[in-house]
Short mmCIF file of C-alpha atoms in Angstrom, two decimals:
data_model
loop_
_atom_site.label_atom_id
_atom_site.label_comp_id
_atom_site.label_asym_id
_atom_site.label_seq_id
_atom_site.Cartn_x
_atom_site.Cartn_y
_atom_site.Cartn_z
CA UNK A 1 7.88 -0.77 18.28
CA UNK A 2 10.88 1.10 19.01
CA UNK A 3 11.96 2.13 15.78
CA UNK A 4 15.31 4.45 16.70
CA UNK A 5 16.62 0.82 18.50
CA UNK A 6 15.60 -1.28 15.24
CA UNK A 7 17.40 1.45 13.08
CA UNK A 8 20.01 0.97 14.74
CA UNK A 9 19.84 -2.79 14.72
CA UNK A 10 19.97 -2.38 11.06
CA UNK A 11 22.52 0.07 10.47
CA UNK A 12 25.19 -3.18 13.22
CA UNK A 13 23.21 -5.86 10.54
CA UNK A 14 24.53 -4.52 7.11
CA UNK A 15 27.76 -2.99 8.25
CA UNK A 16 28.73 -6.14 9.82
CA UNK A 17 27.55 -8.72 7.30
CA UNK A 18 29.48 -6.49 4.26
CA UNK A 19 32.76 -6.71 6.86
CA UNK A 20 31.76 -10.70 6.58
CA UNK A 21 31.86 -10.62 2.98
CA UNK A 22 34.88 -8.60 3.21
CA UNK A 23 36.65 -10.52 5.15
CA UNK A 24 35.96 -13.82 3.45
CA UNK A 25 36.70 -12.25 -0.06
CA UNK A 26 39.56 -12.98 -2.32
CA UNK A 27 39.50 -9.75 -4.16
CA UNK A 28 39.31 -6.76 -2.59
CA UNK A 29 36.23 -4.80 -3.82
CA UNK A 30 34.24 -2.24 -2.11
CA UNK A 31 30.54 -2.15 -2.22
CA UNK A 32 30.26 -0.28 -5.83
CA UNK A 33 31.95 -3.62 -7.10
CA UNK A 34 35.09 -1.63 -7.68
CA UNK A 35 38.42 -3.23 -7.24
CA UNK A 36 40.69 -1.27 -4.34
CA UNK A 37 44.15 -0.41 -5.06
CA UNK A 38 45.34 -0.89 -1.96
CA UNK A 39 48.88 -0.37 -2.55
CA UNK A 40 48.20 3.00 -3.56
CA UNK A 41 46.28 4.30 -0.25
CA UNK A 42 47.68 6.07 2.51
CA UNK A 43 45.96 4.31 5.17
CA UNK A 44 48.15 2.76 7.79
CA UNK A 45 45.26 0.69 9.23
CA UNK A 46 47.20 1.14 12.98
CA UNK A 47 45.42 2.55 16.11
CA UNK A 48 42.98 -0.06 17.92
CA UNK A 49 41.35 -2.29 15.86
CA UNK A 50 36.91 -1.69 16.00
CA UNK A 51 36.00 2.18 15.29
CA UNK A 52 32.28 2.85 16.74
CA UNK A 53 30.21 5.76 14.53
CA UNK A 54 26.74 6.52 15.04
CA UNK A 55 23.93 9.38 13.46
CA UNK A 56 23.29 10.82 9.86
CA UNK A 57 21.08 8.05 7.64
CA UNK A 58 21.69 9.80 4.88
CA UNK A 59 25.37 9.00 4.61
CA UNK A 60 24.69 5.07 5.82
CA UNK A 61 25.02 4.05 2.04
CA UNK A 62 28.10 5.40 1.42
CA UNK A 63 29.77 4.83 5.12
CA UNK A 64 28.85 1.28 3.52
CA UNK A 65 30.71 1.76 1.20
CA UNK A 66 34.14 3.08 3.05
CA UNK A 67 33.80 0.55 5.47
CA UNK A 68 33.64 -2.61 2.58
CA UNK A 69 36.92 -0.30 1.17
CA UNK A 70 38.68 0.23 4.38
CA UNK A 71 38.20 -3.67 5.60
CA UNK A 72 40.06 -4.34 1.93
CA UNK A 73 42.61 -1.86 1.82
CA UNK A 74 43.48 -3.20 6.17
CA UNK A 75 43.38 -6.75 5.10
CA UNK A 76 46.07 -6.35 2.03
CA UNK A 77 47.91 -4.70 4.43
CA UNK A 78 48.09 -7.85 6.74
CA UNK A 79 45.59 -5.85 9.40
CA UNK A 80 41.67 -6.89 10.28
CA UNK A 81 39.54 -4.19 11.13
CA UNK A 82 36.59 -3.42 11.66
CA UNK A 83 33.62 -0.28 11.92
CA UNK A 84 30.35 -0.44 13.44
CA UNK A 85 28.19 2.52 11.99
CA UNK A 86 24.52 2.84 13.18
CA UNK A 87 22.37 5.27 10.70
CA UNK A 88 20.34 6.39 13.66
CA UNK A 89 19.96 10.52 12.66
CA UNK A 90 22.32 13.46 13.21
CA UNK A 91 21.22 14.59 15.70
CA UNK A 92 21.54 10.95 17.91
CA UNK A 93 24.81 10.78 16.64
CA UNK A 94 26.07 14.63 17.93
CA UNK A 95 24.02 13.29 20.95
CA UNK A 96 26.40 9.53 21.57
CA UNK A 97 29.23 11.25 20.43
CA UNK A 98 29.72 13.43 23.24
CA UNK A 99 28.64 11.41 25.55
CA UNK A 100 31.46 9.47 24.42
CA UNK A 101 29.55 6.26 23.72
CA UNK A 102 30.70 6.71 19.52
CA UNK A 103 34.26 7.61 17.75
CA UNK A 104 32.70 10.18 16.10
CA UNK A 105 29.39 10.87 15.09
CA UNK A 106 27.90 11.16 11.51
CA UNK A 107 26.18 14.18 10.74
CA UNK A 108 24.33 16.43 7.86
CA UNK A 109 24.41 19.43 10.15
CA UNK A 110 27.71 21.14 11.92
CA UNK A 111 28.15 20.82 15.77
CA UNK A 112 27.75 23.95 17.46
CA UNK A 113 26.55 26.36 20.05
CA UNK A 114 26.14 24.46 23.28
CA UNK A 115 26.83 20.71 21.57
CA UNK A 116 29.58 22.11 20.22
CA UNK A 117 30.79 22.89 23.92
CA UNK A 118 29.91 20.18 25.81
CA UNK A 119 31.57 18.34 22.57
CA UNK A 120 34.95 20.48 23.78
CA UNK A 121 34.21 18.95 27.29
CA UNK A 122 34.34 15.53 25.40
CA UNK A 123 37.81 16.35 23.42
CA UNK A 124 39.47 17.30 26.23
CA UNK A 125 39.37 21.13 25.92
CA UNK A 126 40.13 20.86 22.25
CA UNK A 127 37.69 21.78 19.44
CA UNK A 128 35.22 19.71 17.30
CA UNK A 129 35.93 19.40 13.70
CA UNK A 130 33.54 19.00 11.12
CA UNK A 131 35.26 17.36 8.11
CA UNK A 132 32.83 16.69 5.49
CA UNK A 133 33.16 13.56 3.46
CA UNK A 134 30.12 12.95 1.24
CA UNK A 135 28.28 15.73 -0.57
CA UNK A 136 24.79 14.21 -0.42
CA UNK A 137 22.30 16.07 -3.15
CA UNK A 138 18.60 16.37 -1.87
CA UNK A 139 16.15 14.60 -4.10
CA UNK A 140 12.93 16.63 -3.84
CA UNK A 141 10.58 13.07 -4.48
CA UNK A 142 6.87 13.13 -5.11
CA UNK A 143 4.46 10.36 -6.28
CA UNK A 144 2.60 11.51 -9.17
CA UNK A 145 0.99 9.11 -11.32
CA UNK A 146 1.15 10.29 -14.92
CA UNK A 147 3.70 13.04 -13.79
CA UNK A 148 7.46 13.08 -14.76
CA UNK A 149 9.76 16.27 -14.99
CA UNK A 150 7.55 18.30 -12.80
CA UNK A 151 9.70 21.60 -11.73
CA UNK A 152 9.32 23.68 -8.60
CA UNK A 153 10.94 26.16 -7.01
CA UNK A 154 11.35 27.48 -3.11
CA UNK A 155 9.02 29.36 -3.15
CA UNK A 156 6.20 27.20 -4.04
CA UNK A 157 8.23 24.27 -1.81
CA UNK A 158 8.23 26.44 1.11
CA UNK A 159 4.57 27.39 0.32
CA UNK A 160 3.88 23.13 0.23
CA UNK A 161 5.33 22.54 3.66
CA UNK A 162 3.84 25.10 5.34
CA UNK A 163 0.43 23.83 3.88
CA UNK A 164 0.21 27.47 1.84
CA UNK A 165 -0.59 25.00 -1.37
CA UNK A 166 -2.46 22.33 -1.02
CA UNK A 167 -3.49 20.69 -4.47
CA UNK A 168 -0.88 19.84 -7.57
CA UNK A 169 -3.11 21.64 -10.12
CA UNK A 170 -2.16 24.78 -8.14
CA UNK A 171 -1.98 27.81 -9.90
CA UNK A 172 1.84 28.25 -8.78
CA UNK A 173 3.19 25.06 -9.51
CA UNK A 174 0.99 25.24 -13.72
CA UNK A 175 3.16 28.50 -13.63
CA UNK A 176 5.96 26.40 -13.96
CA UNK A 177 5.31 23.50 -15.55
CA UNK A 178 4.08 24.96 -18.51
CA UNK A 179 1.63 22.70 -20.90
CA UNK A 180 1.99 19.34 -18.30
CA UNK A 181 -1.95 17.82 -17.03
CA UNK A 182 -1.45 18.62 -12.85
CA UNK A 183 -4.54 16.85 -11.37
CA UNK A 184 -6.88 18.73 -8.89
CA UNK A 185 -5.08 16.35 -6.02
CA UNK A 186 -4.39 16.85 -2.58
CA UNK A 187 -0.31 16.96 -1.60
CA UNK A 188 0.38 15.12 1.01
CA UNK A 189 4.17 16.50 2.49
CA UNK A 190 6.40 13.49 4.15
CA UNK A 191 8.60 15.33 6.33
CA UNK A 192 11.51 13.41 9.12
CA UNK A 193 10.00 12.63 12.32
CA UNK A 194 13.32 11.99 13.95
CA UNK A 195 15.81 14.96 14.09
CA UNK A 196 17.72 15.04 10.85
CA UNK A 197 20.50 16.85 9.14
CA UNK A 198 18.71 16.82 6.38
CA UNK A 199 15.61 18.29 7.55
CA UNK A 200 18.13 21.41 8.80
CA UNK A 201 19.76 21.33 5.13
CA UNK A 202 16.18 21.39 3.84
CA UNK A 203 15.15 23.77 5.46
CA UNK A 204 18.11 25.89 5.43
CA UNK A 205 17.46 26.06 1.68
CA UNK A 206 13.74 27.09 2.23
CA UNK A 207 15.06 29.58 4.03
CA UNK A 208 18.09 31.01 1.79
CA UNK A 209 16.12 30.13 -1.50
CA UNK A 210 12.44 31.26 -1.28
CA UNK A 211 12.03 34.78 -1.65
CA UNK A 212 10.77 35.15 1.95
CA UNK A 213 7.75 32.81 1.99
CA UNK A 214 9.18 30.51 4.45
CA UNK A 215 9.52 31.88 7.35
CA UNK A 216 10.10 29.19 10.39
CA UNK A 217 13.87 28.21 10.45
CA UNK A 218 15.50 25.80 10.28
CA UNK A 219 17.01 23.23 12.47
CA UNK A 220 16.79 19.57 12.63
CA UNK A 221 12.87 18.97 13.73
CA UNK A 222 11.04 20.29 10.69
CA UNK A 223 8.91 23.19 11.74
CA UNK A 224 6.92 23.78 8.57
CA UNK A 225 3.62 22.84 10.74
CA UNK A 226 2.59 19.98 7.98
CA UNK A 227 3.37 16.61 6.80
CA UNK A 228 3.02 13.03 8.12
CA UNK A 229 5.99 12.06 9.88
CA UNK A 230 8.58 9.27 9.15
CA UNK A 231 11.98 7.97 10.45
CA UNK A 232 15.13 8.01 8.71
CA UNK A 233 15.61 8.93 5.19
CA UNK A 234 14.20 5.31 4.32
CA UNK A 235 11.46 6.31 6.17
CA UNK A 236 10.46 8.56 4.65
CA UNK A 237 11.10 7.30 0.39
CA UNK A 238 9.29 3.88 1.29
CA UNK A 239 6.47 6.28 2.78
CA UNK A 240 6.46 8.09 -0.46
CA UNK A 241 6.63 5.29 -2.23
CA UNK A 242 3.02 4.08 -1.16
CA UNK A 243 1.61 7.66 -1.13
CA UNK A 244 -0.24 9.13 -4.33
CA UNK A 245 -0.14 12.28 -3.75
CA UNK A 246 2.76 12.72 -1.58
CA UNK A 247 5.82 14.91 -1.64
CA UNK A 248 9.32 14.95 0.48
CA UNK A 249 12.73 15.94 1.01
CA UNK A 250 15.15 13.36 0.93
CA UNK A 251 18.96 12.36 -0.40
CA UNK A 252 18.93 10.83 -4.36
CA UNK A 253 20.28 7.80 -3.59
CA UNK A 254 16.98 6.77 -1.46
CA UNK A 255 15.37 8.59 -4.07
CA UNK A 256 16.47 6.04 -6.57
CA UNK A 257 16.59 2.98 -4.72
CA UNK A 258 13.16 3.56 -4.82
CA UNK A 259 12.65 3.84 -8.43
CA UNK A 260 10.66 7.90 -7.29
CA UNK A 261 9.98 10.62 -9.58
CA UNK A 262 12.08 13.88 -8.59
CA UNK A 263 11.67 17.45 -9.18
CA UNK A 264 13.77 19.69 -11.20
CA UNK A 265 14.26 23.13 -9.39
CA UNK A 266 14.01 26.17 -10.83
CA UNK A 267 16.49 28.78 -9.14
CA UNK A 268 15.77 31.29 -12.14
CA UNK A 269 17.32 30.63 -15.24
CA UNK A 270 13.94 27.12 -15.34
CA UNK A 271 14.31 23.88 -14.16
CA UNK A 272 17.60 22.11 -13.01
CA UNK A 273 17.27 18.36 -12.90
CA UNK A 274 19.09 16.64 -10.59
CA UNK A 275 22.77 15.00 -11.99
CA UNK A 276 26.12 14.02 -10.07
CA UNK A 277 27.10 16.74 -12.53
CA UNK A 278 23.78 20.19 -11.58
CA UNK A 279 25.05 19.59 -7.95
CA UNK A 280 28.30 19.17 -8.43
CA UNK A 281 28.15 22.98 -10.17
CA UNK A 282 26.75 24.04 -7.44
CA UNK A 283 29.44 22.65 -5.05
CA UNK A 284 31.70 24.30 -6.84
CA UNK A 285 31.01 27.69 -5.88
CA UNK A 286 30.75 26.30 -2.04
CA UNK A 287 32.96 28.96 0.37
CA UNK A 288 34.03 27.23 4.44
CA UNK A 289 33.45 29.45 7.11
CA UNK A 290 37.14 28.86 7.23
CA UNK A 291 39.99 28.75 5.27
CA UNK A 292 42.68 27.46 7.65
CA UNK A 293 43.36 23.70 8.63
CA UNK A 294 41.19 21.81 10.74
CA UNK A 295 37.39 22.83 10.72
CA UNK A 296 35.73 22.67 7.66
CA UNK A 297 32.15 23.96 8.20
CA UNK A 298 30.63 24.90 5.25
CA UNK A 299 28.79 28.31 4.44
CA UNK A 300 25.79 26.19 3.13
CA UNK A 301 24.32 29.53 2.17
CA UNK A 302 26.91 29.83 -1.07
CA UNK A 303 25.48 26.68 -2.70
CA UNK A 304 21.82 26.79 -1.34
CA UNK A 305 21.26 30.66 -3.17
CA UNK A 306 23.43 30.26 -6.05
CA UNK A 307 21.59 31.25 -9.09
CA UNK A 308 24.27 29.62 -10.96
CA UNK A 309 22.35 28.36 -14.40
CA UNK A 310 22.49 24.77 -14.59
CA UNK A 311 23.26 24.24 -10.78
CA UNK A 312 21.06 22.56 -8.44
CA UNK A 313 21.21 24.00 -4.98
CA UNK A 314 19.54 21.71 -3.02
CA UNK A 315 22.95 19.53 -1.66
CA UNK A 316 23.81 18.85 2.17
CA UNK A 317 27.26 18.10 2.98
CA UNK A 318 27.55 14.62 5.21
CA UNK A 319 30.11 15.18 8.04
CA UNK A 320 32.20 13.32 10.26
CA UNK A 321 32.69 15.19 14.11
CA UNK A 322 35.66 14.08 15.72
CA UNK A 323 37.82 15.38 17.83
CA UNK A 324 40.66 17.86 16.99
CA UNK A 325 42.85 16.27 20.32
CA UNK A 326 41.56 14.21 22.58
CA UNK A 327 41.61 10.68 21.64
CA UNK A 328 44.15 8.19 23.34
CA UNK A 329 46.76 6.99 20.33
CA UNK A 330 45.28 4.19 19.86
CA UNK A 331 41.66 5.39 19.02
CA UNK A 332 43.50 8.97 16.93
CA UNK A 333 45.61 6.85 14.75
CA UNK A 334 42.74 4.67 14.05
CA UNK A 335 40.11 7.25 13.34
CA UNK A 336 42.66 8.76 11.13
CA UNK A 337 43.76 6.18 9.49
CA UNK A 338 39.35 5.45 8.54
CA UNK A 339 38.45 8.96 7.41
CA UNK A 340 42.40 8.97 5.41
CA UNK A 341 40.72 5.78 3.24
CA UNK A 342 37.36 7.40 3.14
CA UNK A 343 38.56 10.63 1.55
CA UNK A 344 40.33 9.17 -0.97
CA UNK A 345 40.31 5.70 -2.04
CA UNK A 346 36.69 5.62 -0.42
CA UNK A 347 35.16 7.98 -2.68
CA UNK A 348 35.49 5.70 -6.02
CA UNK A 349 31.94 4.33 -6.83
CA UNK A 350 30.12 7.23 -4.41
CA UNK A 351 28.83 8.68 -7.62
CA UNK A 352 26.86 5.73 -8.86
CA UNK A 353 25.02 5.56 -5.24
CA UNK A 354 23.78 8.63 -5.61
CA UNK A 355 26.00 10.86 -3.91
CA UNK A 356 28.65 13.68 -5.41
CA UNK A 357 31.97 12.73 -5.23
CA UNK A 358 34.62 15.61 -3.40
CA UNK A 359 35.86 17.66 -5.96
CA UNK A 360 39.59 17.62 -5.49
CA UNK A 361 39.43 21.45 -4.30
CA UNK A 362 37.61 20.30 -0.82
CA UNK A 363 39.32 16.15 -1.17
CA UNK A 364 42.72 18.43 -0.48
CA UNK A 365 41.72 20.39 2.49
CA UNK A 366 39.91 16.88 3.73
CA UNK A 367 43.48 15.18 3.75
CA UNK A 368 45.53 18.62 5.36
CA UNK A 369 42.69 18.69 8.23
CA UNK A 370 42.73 14.86 8.57
CA UNK A 371 46.15 14.96 8.64
CA UNK A 372 46.34 17.64 12.18
CA UNK A 373 43.61 15.49 13.98
CA UNK A 374 45.95 14.73 16.95
CA UNK A 375 45.98 12.60 20.21
CA UNK A 376 45.96 13.30 24.16
CA UNK A 377 49.48 14.34 25.46
#
């Protein structure tokens, strides 16, 4: 079976179904059921009618919300719009963007290196920008009968995902879970089999926070050397749901959907459960690699290596990769309009889906960067 093709088709069907529902509805509501105030929206709904995008499966649920909200806003302005987003994985999204197969890409990792150079060619000699629309906490989801509220840390996670710790009652896990009865059961790591920004962020977290226990490096492909593979965020979460003794890294929204137990993370001040508030506390300390208007690539070590009490540190930034300049006028107008809606009214309801809504300082910088996107000529 061609899983990549099926994932793309499912993504189109999901967004298409939402498009039909929104267009046929008398009340303008986003996918969360929240009413949209179209009059307050700064989206112009100008430019070409249809936009295409592909990439991160982690942001798929957020993208559904953005699309439904944008359709509702534009309907009130007397315009019909269409957004086709295929959750084929961050690596594939970047590849399609470079090849001019989509108007923008969704990615949980910033475009960089050779890909950034190739994207510059795609963008008529202008840079591609990484614009974070949603912060998505990465849950450490596990399936362990009778064990709730498990606490882990970066060092233990590094050893689990390299095969140095293989059973749930290992002394290193027991030391973090005093009073908890841990079974003498094999640990089965479940990892992403496809190129994934979630994998990249998880491995960056292990690199930054595991005190040298993770020496494998990072990147969009899993490099730990152990584990069973599954495709996409839905794939790994469903695999854990069906496999006792298993553990994975996956966006909170997918862990919630599959009713998976999630671990607390100890960064030195005790176990911290994953909530919007605890993830938001980590994000408050985030720094950008560039303070100017434009590219908004984050210095993720400022999040991953935080020792702030009460902060949950495993948080990825979901980027939209766009041309800073290089679109034709109609495409530039449509991209700016959609992203403007997503960065503002589109944020409503994201917290209920397991994401962290944009902090005000990030939102202000994002709006300025979106406004700076320009057409050729």
